[in-house]
């Protein structure tokens, strides 16, 4: 039975945030930095072409000329991230964000995905009402889905994609901080990626762990998963969550960052899933922007009932097939996390390389079926609202 707090019924969902407010003048503020970028000799021909296209896009925007489909400028939180990185990394960042945003739109498949979501843990200490963790056929230990990623597997994945991929997110079906090797994972990834992100419910954040995160990440984003501005609603949504504890932990993280890591370029964000109208972005900003840099809502997807949802008539291809891939804690590589039981798995990272799996026949066949408007014949694609 569906929880009555979930009142939003998405018929079709596009990738992105709701209500992430960025000032318009921020765009004008980065124009001089964009104009001063010149391609370096280490870039491939394709990367140089992408960079020139982005620079040209900004020149057109500055002249109030409409952009073509393959042109691109930074939006939303990307502007803040761009401002936080070193000048010598601006070109890398623009190329990364172009691939992340435009490759899914243009249906371009490169040697590697623009982003890889790595799952340190499929186990979670919460049972959020909109999450697959409430599916006991998934979250019970006896079902075989629960576990922690082995450190050597993690290192192997990082070694493969270092210098090839910029977007790495530590998160997926569980709480990453539960993995006893999380600190070692973080240390091994240090300084290798421009788009390194950690998603956490912040319940396990400690003083020691805060120092570890801040000392190992020069740039990146820490996303605290919080859906409400008050205790009552938060604890109704995030079952097992303690609102005051989470607030203390995030406040502590900010204090440590400001006291000991004043030059840190880590961006902090409170991000929630918008499931009803009681969740108010203005209240979220009032409460959480005193502790973090950004706050916003992601659009709701009915993950908690992925395999029970009614089939839909959506024929538009899912952009995730060109944007990211997921590596579960046991090495299984999956196209998405809506399919949290891996019925669409393309193989295992313990047996094949990330690049070969991303370009595998299974992945290609799935993409082709979406492009041919045949996702309605593929479960659970035909039950998912993502486009």
mmCIF file of N, CA, C and O in Angstrom, residues 315-379:
data_model
loop_
_atom_site.group_PDB
_atom_site.id
_atom_site.type_symbol
_atom_site.label_atom_id
_atom_site.label_comp_id
_atom_site.label_asym_id
_atom_site.label_seq_id
_atom_site.Cartn_x
_atom_site.Cartn_y
_atom_site.Cartn_z
ATOM 1 N N UNK A 315 7.230 6.697 -24.995
ATOM 2 C CA UNK A 315 8.073 6.143 -26.058
ATOM 3 C C UNK A 315 9.392 6.889 -26.204
ATOM 4 O O UNK A 315 10.280 6.432 -26.928
ATOM 5 N N UNK A 316 9.528 8.021 -25.532
ATOM 6 C CA UNK A 316 10.781 8.783 -25.605
ATOM 7 C C UNK A 316 11.911 7.990 -24.961
ATOM 8 O O UNK A 316 11.729 7.381 -23.906
ATOM 9 N N UNK A 317 13.082 7.990 -25.561
ATOM 10 C CA UNK A 317 14.204 7.245 -24.985
ATOM 11 C C UNK A 317 14.610 7.788 -23.618
ATOM 12 O O UNK A 317 14.509 8.984 -23.352
ATOM 13 N N UNK A 318 15.076 6.910 -22.762
ATOM 14 C CA UNK A 318 15.590 7.316 -21.455
ATOM 15 C C UNK A 318 17.004 7.871 -21.628
ATOM 16 O O UNK A 318 17.899 7.179 -22.121
ATOM 17 N N UNK A 319 17.211 9.104 -21.225
ATOM 18 C CA UNK A 319 18.514 9.752 -21.406
ATOM 19 C C UNK A 319 19.617 9.120 -20.568
ATOM 20 O O UNK A 319 20.803 9.265 -20.880
ATOM 21 N N UNK A 320 19.249 8.410 -19.498
ATOM 22 C CA UNK A 320 20.258 7.790 -18.649
ATOM 23 C C UNK A 320 21.099 6.766 -19.410
ATOM 24 O O UNK A 320 22.232 6.472 -19.026
ATOM 25 N N UNK A 321 20.568 6.230 -20.488
ATOM 26 C CA UNK A 321 21.298 5.235 -21.268
ATOM 27 C C UNK A 321 22.515 5.833 -21.966
ATOM 28 O O UNK A 321 23.396 5.099 -22.441
ATOM 29 N N UNK A 322 22.562 7.142 -22.052
ATOM 30 C CA UNK A 322 23.698 7.839 -22.662
ATOM 31 C C UNK A 322 24.467 8.690 -21.639
ATOM 32 O O UNK A 322 25.483 9.262 -21.976
ATOM 33 N N UNK A 323 23.967 8.762 -20.402
ATOM 34 C CA UNK A 323 24.558 9.668 -19.407
ATOM 35 C C UNK A 323 25.427 8.955 -18.376
ATOM 36 O O UNK A 323 26.493 9.425 -18.014
ATOM 37 N N UNK A 324 24.947 7.840 -17.837
ATOM 38 C CA UNK A 324 25.659 7.213 -16.714
ATOM 39 C C UNK A 324 25.445 5.712 -16.704
ATOM 40 O O UNK A 324 24.526 5.177 -17.329
ATOM 41 N N UNK A 325 26.295 5.053 -15.955
ATOM 42 C CA UNK A 325 26.072 3.648 -15.652
ATOM 43 C C UNK A 325 26.266 3.449 -14.156
ATOM 44 O O UNK A 325 26.890 4.266 -13.487
ATOM 45 N N UNK A 326 25.707 2.373 -13.651
ATOM 46 C CA UNK A 326 25.741 2.082 -12.218
ATOM 47 C C UNK A 326 26.557 0.812 -11.972
ATOM 48 O O UNK A 326 26.356 -0.199 -12.656
ATOM 49 N N UNK A 327 27.462 0.877 -11.010
ATOM 50 C CA UNK A 327 28.204 -0.307 -10.606
ATOM 51 C C UNK A 327 27.803 -0.635 -9.174
ATOM 52 O O UNK A 327 28.113 0.104 -8.241
ATOM 53 N N UNK A 328 27.068 -1.729 -9.011
ATOM 54 C CA UNK A 328 26.599 -2.127 -7.685
ATOM 55 C C UNK A 328 27.753 -2.662 -6.835
ATOM 56 O O UNK A 328 28.834 -2.981 -7.336
ATOM 57 N N UNK A 329 27.464 -2.836 -5.564
ATOM 58 C CA UNK A 329 28.481 -3.275 -4.609
ATOM 59 C C UNK A 329 29.118 -4.627 -4.950
ATOM 60 O O UNK A 329 30.268 -4.880 -4.621
ATOM 61 N N UNK A 330 28.393 -5.484 -5.652
ATOM 62 C CA UNK A 330 28.920 -6.805 -6.014
ATOM 63 C C UNK A 330 29.537 -6.836 -7.412
ATOM 64 O O UNK A 330 29.885 -7.897 -7.915
ATOM 65 N N UNK A 331 29.639 -5.644 -8.045
ATOM 66 C CA UNK A 331 30.258 -5.561 -9.364
ATOM 67 C C UNK A 331 29.278 -5.583 -10.517
ATOM 68 O O UNK A 331 29.667 -5.350 -11.670
ATOM 69 N N UNK A 332 28.021 -5.892 -10.272
ATOM 70 C CA UNK A 332 27.022 -5.880 -11.335
ATOM 71 C C UNK A 332 26.911 -4.473 -11.914
ATOM 72 O O UNK A 332 26.827 -3.483 -11.177
ATOM 73 N N UNK A 333 26.930 -4.377 -13.241
ATOM 74 C CA UNK A 333 26.793 -3.090 -13.932
ATOM 75 C C UNK A 333 25.388 -3.010 -14.517
ATOM 76 O O UNK A 333 24.964 -3.902 -15.260
ATOM 77 N N UNK A 334 24.682 -1.952 -14.164
ATOM 78 C CA UNK A 334 23.275 -1.817 -14.536
ATOM 79 C C UNK A 334 23.025 -0.450 -15.152
ATOM 80 O O UNK A 334 23.631 0.544 -14.748
ATOM 81 N N UNK A 335 22.115 -0.365 -16.119
ATOM 82 C CA UNK A 335 21.852 0.917 -16.777
ATOM 83 C C UNK A 335 21.167 1.958 -15.902
ATOM 84 O O UNK A 335 21.246 3.151 -16.192
ATOM 85 N N UNK A 336 20.471 1.527 -14.855
ATOM 86 C CA UNK A 336 19.745 2.503 -14.035
ATOM 87 C C UNK A 336 19.450 1.930 -12.656
ATOM 88 O O UNK A 336 19.597 0.731 -12.426
ATOM 89 N N UNK A 337 19.011 2.815 -11.754
ATOM 90 C CA UNK A 337 18.663 2.338 -10.414
ATOM 91 C C UNK A 337 17.159 2.192 -10.215
ATOM 92 O O UNK A 337 16.723 1.727 -9.158
ATOM 93 N N UNK A 338 16.363 2.570 -11.212
ATOM 94 C CA UNK A 338 14.939 2.225 -11.158
ATOM 95 C C UNK A 338 14.813 0.697 -11.186
ATOM 96 O O UNK A 338 13.989 0.109 -10.504
ATOM 97 N N UNK A 339 15.672 0.088 -11.971
ATOM 98 C CA UNK A 339 15.765 -1.373 -12.042
ATOM 99 C C UNK A 339 16.714 -1.857 -10.952
ATOM 100 O O UNK A 339 17.802 -2.357 -11.209
ATOM 101 N N UNK A 340 16.294 -1.711 -9.700
ATOM 102 C CA UNK A 340 17.197 -1.959 -8.575
ATOM 103 C C UNK A 340 17.498 -3.437 -8.333
ATOM 104 O O UNK A 340 18.387 -3.774 -7.557
ATOM 105 N N UNK A 341 16.801 -4.323 -9.039
ATOM 106 C CA UNK A 341 17.104 -5.754 -8.935
ATOM 107 C C UNK A 341 17.893 -6.267 -10.141
ATOM 108 O O UNK A 341 18.032 -7.478 -10.334
ATOM 109 N N UNK A 342 18.339 -5.351 -10.971
ATOM 110 C CA UNK A 342 19.304 -5.662 -12.042
ATOM 111 C C UNK A 342 18.774 -6.585 -13.135
ATOM 112 O O UNK A 342 19.533 -7.387 -13.685
ATOM 113 N N UNK A 343 17.517 -6.474 -13.486
ATOM 114 C CA UNK A 343 17.001 -7.312 -14.567
ATOM 115 C C UNK A 343 17.560 -6.897 -15.924
ATOM 116 O O UNK A 343 17.509 -7.668 -16.879
ATOM 117 N N UNK A 344 18.111 -5.672 -16.001
ATOM 118 C CA UNK A 344 18.674 -5.159 -17.251
ATOM 119 C C UNK A 344 20.199 -5.207 -17.258
ATOM 120 O O UNK A 344 20.836 -4.619 -18.130
ATOM 121 N N UNK A 345 20.789 -5.889 -16.303
ATOM 122 C CA UNK A 345 22.248 -5.900 -16.151
ATOM 123 C C UNK A 345 22.964 -6.233 -17.456
ATOM 124 O O UNK A 345 22.557 -7.127 -18.207
ATOM 125 N N UNK A 346 24.081 -5.525 -17.699
ATOM 126 C CA UNK A 346 24.871 -5.763 -18.906
ATOM 127 C C UNK A 346 26.135 -6.578 -18.620
ATOM 128 O O UNK A 346 26.912 -6.858 -19.534
ATOM 129 N N UNK A 347 26.336 -6.946 -17.357
ATOM 130 C CA UNK A 347 27.506 -7.743 -17.012
ATOM 131 C C UNK A 347 28.065 -7.357 -15.653
ATOM 132 O O UNK A 347 27.398 -6.689 -14.860
ATOM 133 N N UNK A 348 29.296 -7.782 -15.396
ATOM 134 C CA UNK A 348 29.924 -7.517 -14.098
ATOM 135 C C UNK A 348 31.291 -6.863 -14.279
ATOM 136 O O UNK A 348 32.072 -7.282 -15.145
ATOM 137 N N UNK A 349 31.567 -5.876 -13.440
ATOM 138 C CA UNK A 349 32.859 -5.195 -13.487
ATOM 139 C C UNK A 349 33.978 -6.095 -13.000
ATOM 140 O O UNK A 349 35.160 -5.786 -13.207
ATOM 141 N N UNK A 350 33.638 -7.198 -12.369
ATOM 142 C CA UNK A 350 34.639 -8.176 -11.934
ATOM 143 C C UNK A 350 35.093 -9.070 -13.078
ATOM 144 O O UNK A 350 36.073 -9.799 -12.963
ATOM 145 N N UNK A 351 34.355 -9.008 -14.196
ATOM 146 C CA UNK A 351 34.642 -9.891 -15.326
ATOM 147 C C UNK A 351 34.982 -9.143 -16.615
ATOM 148 O O UNK A 351 35.642 -9.689 -17.496
ATOM 149 N N UNK A 352 34.507 -7.901 -16.746
ATOM 150 C CA UNK A 352 34.734 -7.114 -17.961
ATOM 151 C C UNK A 352 35.066 -5.676 -17.584
ATOM 152 O O UNK A 352 34.762 -5.228 -16.476
ATOM 153 N N UNK A 353 35.666 -4.959 -18.514
ATOM 154 C CA UNK A 353 36.019 -3.564 -18.247
ATOM 155 C C UNK A 353 34.782 -2.668 -18.328
ATOM 156 O O UNK A 353 33.791 -3.010 -18.977
ATOM 157 N N UNK A 354 34.867 -1.518 -17.677
ATOM 158 C CA UNK A 354 33.769 -0.553 -17.714
ATOM 159 C C UNK A 354 33.497 -0.103 -19.144
ATOM 160 O O UNK A 354 32.349 -0.017 -19.590
ATOM 161 N N UNK A 355 34.556 0.166 -19.891
ATOM 162 C CA UNK A 355 34.409 0.625 -21.269
ATOM 163 C C UNK A 355 33.729 -0.423 -22.147
ATOM 164 O O UNK A 355 32.845 -0.111 -22.944
ATOM 165 N N UNK A 356 34.147 -1.689 -22.004
ATOM 166 C CA UNK A 356 33.551 -2.741 -22.838
ATOM 167 C C UNK A 356 32.090 -2.980 -22.484
ATOM 168 O O UNK A 356 31.268 -3.266 -23.362
ATOM 169 N N UNK A 357 31.748 -2.845 -21.226
ATOM 170 C CA UNK A 357 30.348 -3.006 -20.814
ATOM 171 C C UNK A 357 29.492 -1.843 -21.308
ATOM 172 O O UNK A 357 28.358 -2.037 -21.760
ATOM 173 N N UNK A 358 30.021 -0.637 -21.228
ATOM 174 C CA UNK A 358 29.308 0.560 -21.703
ATOM 175 C C UNK A 358 29.034 0.470 -23.207
ATOM 176 O O UNK A 358 28.025 0.954 -23.692
ATOM 177 N N UNK A 359 29.928 -0.167 -23.912
ATOM 178 C CA UNK A 359 29.780 -0.313 -25.367
ATOM 179 C C UNK A 359 29.373 -1.727 -25.775
ATOM 180 O O UNK A 359 29.523 -2.109 -26.938
ATOM 181 N N UNK A 360 28.837 -2.484 -24.829
ATOM 182 C CA UNK A 360 28.497 -3.883 -25.088
ATOM 183 C C UNK A 360 27.255 -4.028 -25.972
ATOM 184 O O UNK A 360 26.466 -3.093 -26.155
ATOM 185 N N UNK A 361 27.085 -5.236 -26.486
ATOM 186 C CA UNK A 361 25.931 -5.528 -27.325
ATOM 187 C C UNK A 361 24.634 -5.364 -26.549
ATOM 188 O O UNK A 361 23.631 -4.865 -27.084
ATOM 189 N N UNK A 362 24.625 -5.769 -25.266
ATOM 190 C CA UNK A 362 23.427 -5.636 -24.447
ATOM 191 C C UNK A 362 23.015 -4.178 -24.290
ATOM 192 O O UNK A 362 21.834 -3.830 -24.406
ATOM 193 N N UNK A 363 24.005 -3.322 -24.011
ATOM 194 C CA UNK A 363 23.718 -1.886 -23.857
ATOM 195 C C UNK A 363 23.229 -1.306 -25.187
ATOM 196 O O UNK A 363 22.263 -0.529 -25.236
ATOM 197 N N UNK A 364 23.916 -1.677 -26.257
ATOM 198 C CA UNK A 364 23.557 -1.173 -27.584
ATOM 199 C C UNK A 364 22.135 -1.586 -27.954
ATOM 200 O O UNK A 364 21.346 -0.771 -28.463
ATOM 201 N N UNK A 365 21.781 -2.831 -27.662
ATOM 202 C CA UNK A 365 20.439 -3.327 -27.974
ATOM 203 C C UNK A 365 19.381 -2.574 -27.183
ATOM 204 O O UNK A 365 18.314 -2.222 -27.717
ATOM 205 N N UNK A 366 19.666 -2.308 -25.913
ATOM 206 C CA UNK A 366 18.714 -1.566 -25.081
ATOM 207 C C UNK A 366 18.538 -0.140 -25.600
ATOM 208 O O UNK A 366 17.417 0.372 -25.684
ATOM 209 N N UNK A 367 19.655 0.515 -25.957
ATOM 210 C CA UNK A 367 19.560 1.872 -26.516
ATOM 211 C C UNK A 367 18.762 1.875 -27.813
ATOM 212 O O UNK A 367 17.930 2.758 -28.041
ATOM 213 N N UNK A 368 19.017 0.891 -28.657
ATOM 214 C CA UNK A 368 18.314 0.831 -29.943
ATOM 215 C C UNK A 368 16.817 0.631 -29.758
ATOM 216 O O UNK A 368 16.006 1.199 -30.501
ATOM 217 N N UNK A 369 16.440 -0.167 -28.766
ATOM 218 C CA UNK A 369 15.009 -0.380 -28.513
ATOM 219 C C UNK A 369 14.338 0.910 -28.054
ATOM 220 O O UNK A 369 13.195 1.200 -28.439
ATOM 221 N N UNK A 370 15.040 1.704 -27.270
ATOM 222 C CA UNK A 370 14.496 2.995 -26.836
ATOM 223 C C UNK A 370 14.404 3.963 -28.008
ATOM 224 O O UNK A 370 13.409 4.691 -28.147
ATOM 225 N N UNK A 371 15.421 3.983 -28.850
ATOM 226 C CA UNK A 371 15.410 4.880 -30.004
ATOM 227 C C UNK A 371 14.316 4.504 -30.997
ATOM 228 O O UNK A 371 13.778 5.364 -31.698
ATOM 229 N N UNK A 372 13.979 3.231 -31.025
ATOM 230 C CA UNK A 372 12.931 2.753 -31.938
ATOM 231 C C UNK A 372 11.539 2.842 -31.309
ATOM 232 O O UNK A 372 10.582 2.281 -31.847
ATOM 233 N N UNK A 373 11.438 3.558 -30.183
ATOM 234 C CA UNK A 373 10.164 3.739 -29.473
ATOM 235 C C UNK A 373 9.571 2.413 -29.010
ATOM 236 O O UNK A 373 8.347 2.234 -28.979
ATOM 237 N N UNK A 374 10.452 1.471 -28.628
ATOM 238 C CA UNK A 374 9.987 0.151 -28.206
ATOM 239 C C UNK A 374 10.244 -0.112 -26.712
ATOM 240 O O UNK A 374 10.238 -1.261 -26.285
ATOM 241 N N UNK A 375 10.452 0.950 -25.952
ATOM 242 C CA UNK A 375 10.660 0.741 -24.523
ATOM 243 C C UNK A 375 9.420 0.191 -23.846
ATOM 244 O O UNK A 375 9.495 -0.394 -22.770
ATOM 245 N N UNK A 376 8.264 0.371 -24.477
ATOM 246 C CA UNK A 376 7.009 -0.140 -23.913
ATOM 247 C C UNK A 376 6.988 -1.672 -23.865
ATOM 248 O O UNK A 376 6.177 -2.261 -23.156
ATOM 249 N N UNK A 377 7.882 -2.307 -24.601
ATOM 250 C CA UNK A 377 7.940 -3.770 -24.616
ATOM 251 C C UNK A 377 9.000 -4.306 -23.667
ATOM 252 O O UNK A 377 9.199 -5.518 -23.566
ATOM 253 N N UNK A 378 9.680 -3.391 -22.954
ATOM 254 C CA UNK A 378 10.784 -3.793 -22.089
ATOM 255 C C UNK A 378 10.494 -3.433 -20.643
ATOM 256 O O UNK A 378 10.277 -2.277 -20.297
ATOM 257 N N UNK A 379 10.471 -4.436 -19.779
ATOM 258 C CA UNK A 379 10.256 -4.196 -18.346
ATOM 259 C C UNK A 379 11.612 -4.099 -17.642
ATOM 260 O O UNK A 379 12.529 -4.841 -17.983
#
